Short mmCIF file of C-alpha atoms in Angstrom, two decimals:
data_model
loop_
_atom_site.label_atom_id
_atom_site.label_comp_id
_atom_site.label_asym_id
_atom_site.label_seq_id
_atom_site.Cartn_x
_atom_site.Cartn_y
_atom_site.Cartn_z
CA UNK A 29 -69.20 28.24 -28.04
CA UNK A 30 -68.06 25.20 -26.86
CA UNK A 31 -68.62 24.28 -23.02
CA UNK A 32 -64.56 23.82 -22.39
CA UNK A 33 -63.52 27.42 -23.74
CA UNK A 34 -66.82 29.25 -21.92
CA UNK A 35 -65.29 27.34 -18.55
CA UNK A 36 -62.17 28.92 -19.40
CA UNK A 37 -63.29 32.53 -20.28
CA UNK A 38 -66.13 33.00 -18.31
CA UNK A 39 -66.39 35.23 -15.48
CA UNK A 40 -68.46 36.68 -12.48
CA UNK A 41 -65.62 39.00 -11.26
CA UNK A 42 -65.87 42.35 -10.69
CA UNK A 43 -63.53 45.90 -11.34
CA UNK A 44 -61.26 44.41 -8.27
CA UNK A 45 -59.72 41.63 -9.88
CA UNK A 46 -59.14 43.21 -13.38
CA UNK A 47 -57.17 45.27 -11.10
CA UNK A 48 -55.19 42.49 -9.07
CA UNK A 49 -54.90 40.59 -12.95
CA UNK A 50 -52.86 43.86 -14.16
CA UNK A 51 -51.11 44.45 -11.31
CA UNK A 52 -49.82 41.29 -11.05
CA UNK A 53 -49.45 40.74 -14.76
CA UNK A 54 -47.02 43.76 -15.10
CA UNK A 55 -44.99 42.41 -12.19
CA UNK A 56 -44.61 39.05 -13.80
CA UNK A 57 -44.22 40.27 -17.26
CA UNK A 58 -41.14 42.67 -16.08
CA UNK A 59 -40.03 39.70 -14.57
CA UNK A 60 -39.78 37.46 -17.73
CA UNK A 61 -38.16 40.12 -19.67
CA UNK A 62 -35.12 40.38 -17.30
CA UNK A 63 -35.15 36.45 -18.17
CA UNK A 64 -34.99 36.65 -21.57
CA UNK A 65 -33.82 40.06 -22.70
CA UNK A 66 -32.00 40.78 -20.09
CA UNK A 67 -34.24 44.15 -19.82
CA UNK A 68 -34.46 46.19 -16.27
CA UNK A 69 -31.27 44.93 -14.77
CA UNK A 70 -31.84 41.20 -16.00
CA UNK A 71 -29.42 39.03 -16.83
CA UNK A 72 -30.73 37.52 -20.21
CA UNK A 73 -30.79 33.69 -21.45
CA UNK A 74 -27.42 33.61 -20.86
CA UNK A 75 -27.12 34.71 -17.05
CA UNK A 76 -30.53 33.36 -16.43
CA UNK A 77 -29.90 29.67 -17.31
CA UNK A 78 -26.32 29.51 -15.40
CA UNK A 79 -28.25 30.20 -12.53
CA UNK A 80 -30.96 27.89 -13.19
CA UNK A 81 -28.30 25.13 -13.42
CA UNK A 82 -26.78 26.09 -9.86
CA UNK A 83 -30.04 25.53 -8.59
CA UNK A 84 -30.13 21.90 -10.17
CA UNK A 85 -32.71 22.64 -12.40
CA UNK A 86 -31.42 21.50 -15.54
CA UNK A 87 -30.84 22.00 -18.57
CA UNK A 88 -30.12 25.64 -17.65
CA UNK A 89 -30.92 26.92 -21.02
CA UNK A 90 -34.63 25.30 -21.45
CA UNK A 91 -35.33 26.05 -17.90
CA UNK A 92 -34.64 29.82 -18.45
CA UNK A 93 -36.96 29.89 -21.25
CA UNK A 94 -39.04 28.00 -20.11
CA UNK A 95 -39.72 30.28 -16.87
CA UNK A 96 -39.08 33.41 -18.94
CA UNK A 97 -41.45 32.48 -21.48
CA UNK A 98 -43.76 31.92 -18.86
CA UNK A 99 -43.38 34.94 -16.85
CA UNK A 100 -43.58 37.22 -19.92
CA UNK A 101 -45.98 35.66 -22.14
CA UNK A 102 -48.44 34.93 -18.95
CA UNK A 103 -47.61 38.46 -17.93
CA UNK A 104 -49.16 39.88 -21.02
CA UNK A 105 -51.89 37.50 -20.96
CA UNK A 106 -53.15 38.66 -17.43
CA UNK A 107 -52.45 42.59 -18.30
CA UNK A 108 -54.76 42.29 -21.37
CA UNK A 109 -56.86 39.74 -20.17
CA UNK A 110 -56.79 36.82 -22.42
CA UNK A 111 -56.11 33.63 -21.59
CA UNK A 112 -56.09 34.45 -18.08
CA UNK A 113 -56.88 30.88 -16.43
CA UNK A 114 -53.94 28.98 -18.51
CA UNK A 115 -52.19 31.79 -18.02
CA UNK A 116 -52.29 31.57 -14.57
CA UNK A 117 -51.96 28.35 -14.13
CA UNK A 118 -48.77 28.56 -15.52
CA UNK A 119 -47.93 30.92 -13.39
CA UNK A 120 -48.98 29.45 -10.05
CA UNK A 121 -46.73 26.24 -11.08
CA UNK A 122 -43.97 28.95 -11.86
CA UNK A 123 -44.19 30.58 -8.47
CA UNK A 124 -44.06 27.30 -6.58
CA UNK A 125 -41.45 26.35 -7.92
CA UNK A 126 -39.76 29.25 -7.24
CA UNK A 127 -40.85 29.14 -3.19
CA UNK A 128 -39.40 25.11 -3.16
CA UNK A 129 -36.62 25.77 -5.18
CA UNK A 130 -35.09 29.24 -4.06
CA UNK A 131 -36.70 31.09 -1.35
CA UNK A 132 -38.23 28.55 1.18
CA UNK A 133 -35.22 28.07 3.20
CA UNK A 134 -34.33 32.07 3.44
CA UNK A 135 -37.86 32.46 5.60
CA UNK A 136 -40.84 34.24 4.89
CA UNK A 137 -39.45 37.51 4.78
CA UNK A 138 -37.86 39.65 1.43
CA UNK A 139 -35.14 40.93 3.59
CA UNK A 140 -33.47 37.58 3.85
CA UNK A 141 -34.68 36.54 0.28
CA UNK A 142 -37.66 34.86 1.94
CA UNK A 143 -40.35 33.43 0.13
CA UNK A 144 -43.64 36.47 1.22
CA UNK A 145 -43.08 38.13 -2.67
CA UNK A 146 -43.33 34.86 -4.35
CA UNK A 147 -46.20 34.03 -2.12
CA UNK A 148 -47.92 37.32 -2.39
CA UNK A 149 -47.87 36.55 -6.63
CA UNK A 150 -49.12 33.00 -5.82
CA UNK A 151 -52.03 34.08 -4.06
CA UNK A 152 -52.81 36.43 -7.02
CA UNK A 153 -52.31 33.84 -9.43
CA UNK A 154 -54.63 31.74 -7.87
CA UNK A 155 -57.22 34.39 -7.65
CA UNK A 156 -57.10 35.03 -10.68
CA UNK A 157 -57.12 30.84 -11.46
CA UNK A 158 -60.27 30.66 -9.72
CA UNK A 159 -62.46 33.88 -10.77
CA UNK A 160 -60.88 34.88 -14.13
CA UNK A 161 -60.35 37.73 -16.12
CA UNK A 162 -62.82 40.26 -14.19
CA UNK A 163 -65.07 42.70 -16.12
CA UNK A 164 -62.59 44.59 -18.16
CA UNK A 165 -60.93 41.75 -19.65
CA UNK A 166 -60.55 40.02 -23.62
CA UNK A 167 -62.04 36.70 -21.96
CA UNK A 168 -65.19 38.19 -21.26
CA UNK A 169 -66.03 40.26 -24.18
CA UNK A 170 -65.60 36.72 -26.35
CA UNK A 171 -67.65 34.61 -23.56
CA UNK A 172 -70.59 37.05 -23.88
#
């Protein structure tokens, strides 16, 4: 195996961060499919990019699928454990911009639609960024 994909799929971790990785992979994923199918109270495309453009981030429509896409797709990819450090690079990009776009100025706290959520999934994402996929994970059956 080449020495760029064993970087990317190896891993030391242990039982706790497969656990953080799904955790935090359902959370995302749920969150990509209110993005793009409108699912679990989402607002779709549609709802999703309007509000993307009264943010400033623009074009609205590329911008919600982008993030969607992201969310979802990067989602699945830490629940089953492929993919996991592109995946959560992805996502760590995602919820910064989310923390400099929307909440940052509301505080750290949900209450006032602070940015301690957003923060909480960066710090997984970064985790899992740094130590990968964890024992019970796609990424580590192929690197072994």
């Amino acid at each position: 195996m080449s020495t760029l994909i064993n970087k990317v799929l190896f891993t030391r971790a242990g039982y706790g961060l497969t656990v953080l990785r799904i955790f935090v992979g359902i959370i995302f994923a749920a969150h990509g499919a209110q993005k793009l199918f409108g699912m679990f109270g989402g607002y779709g495309i549609a709802g999703t990019a309007q509000y993307m453009e009264s943010l400033g981030l623009a074009p609205g429509h590329l911008m919600a699928i982008l993030s969607g896409g992201t969310e979802f797709f990067g989602g699945l990819a830490l629940i089953i454990g492929l993919l996991v450090r592109p995946a959560a690079l992805g996502l760590t990009i995602l919820s910064l911009v989310a923390i400099f776009t929307v909440h940052i100025s509301h505080g750290l706290f949900m209450t006032n639609n602070g940015y301690e959520f957003a923060l909480a999934l960066l710090g997984g994402s970064i985790a899992v960024l740094i130590e990968g996929a964890g024992k019970l994970s796609v990424d580590r059956a192929i690197a072994d």
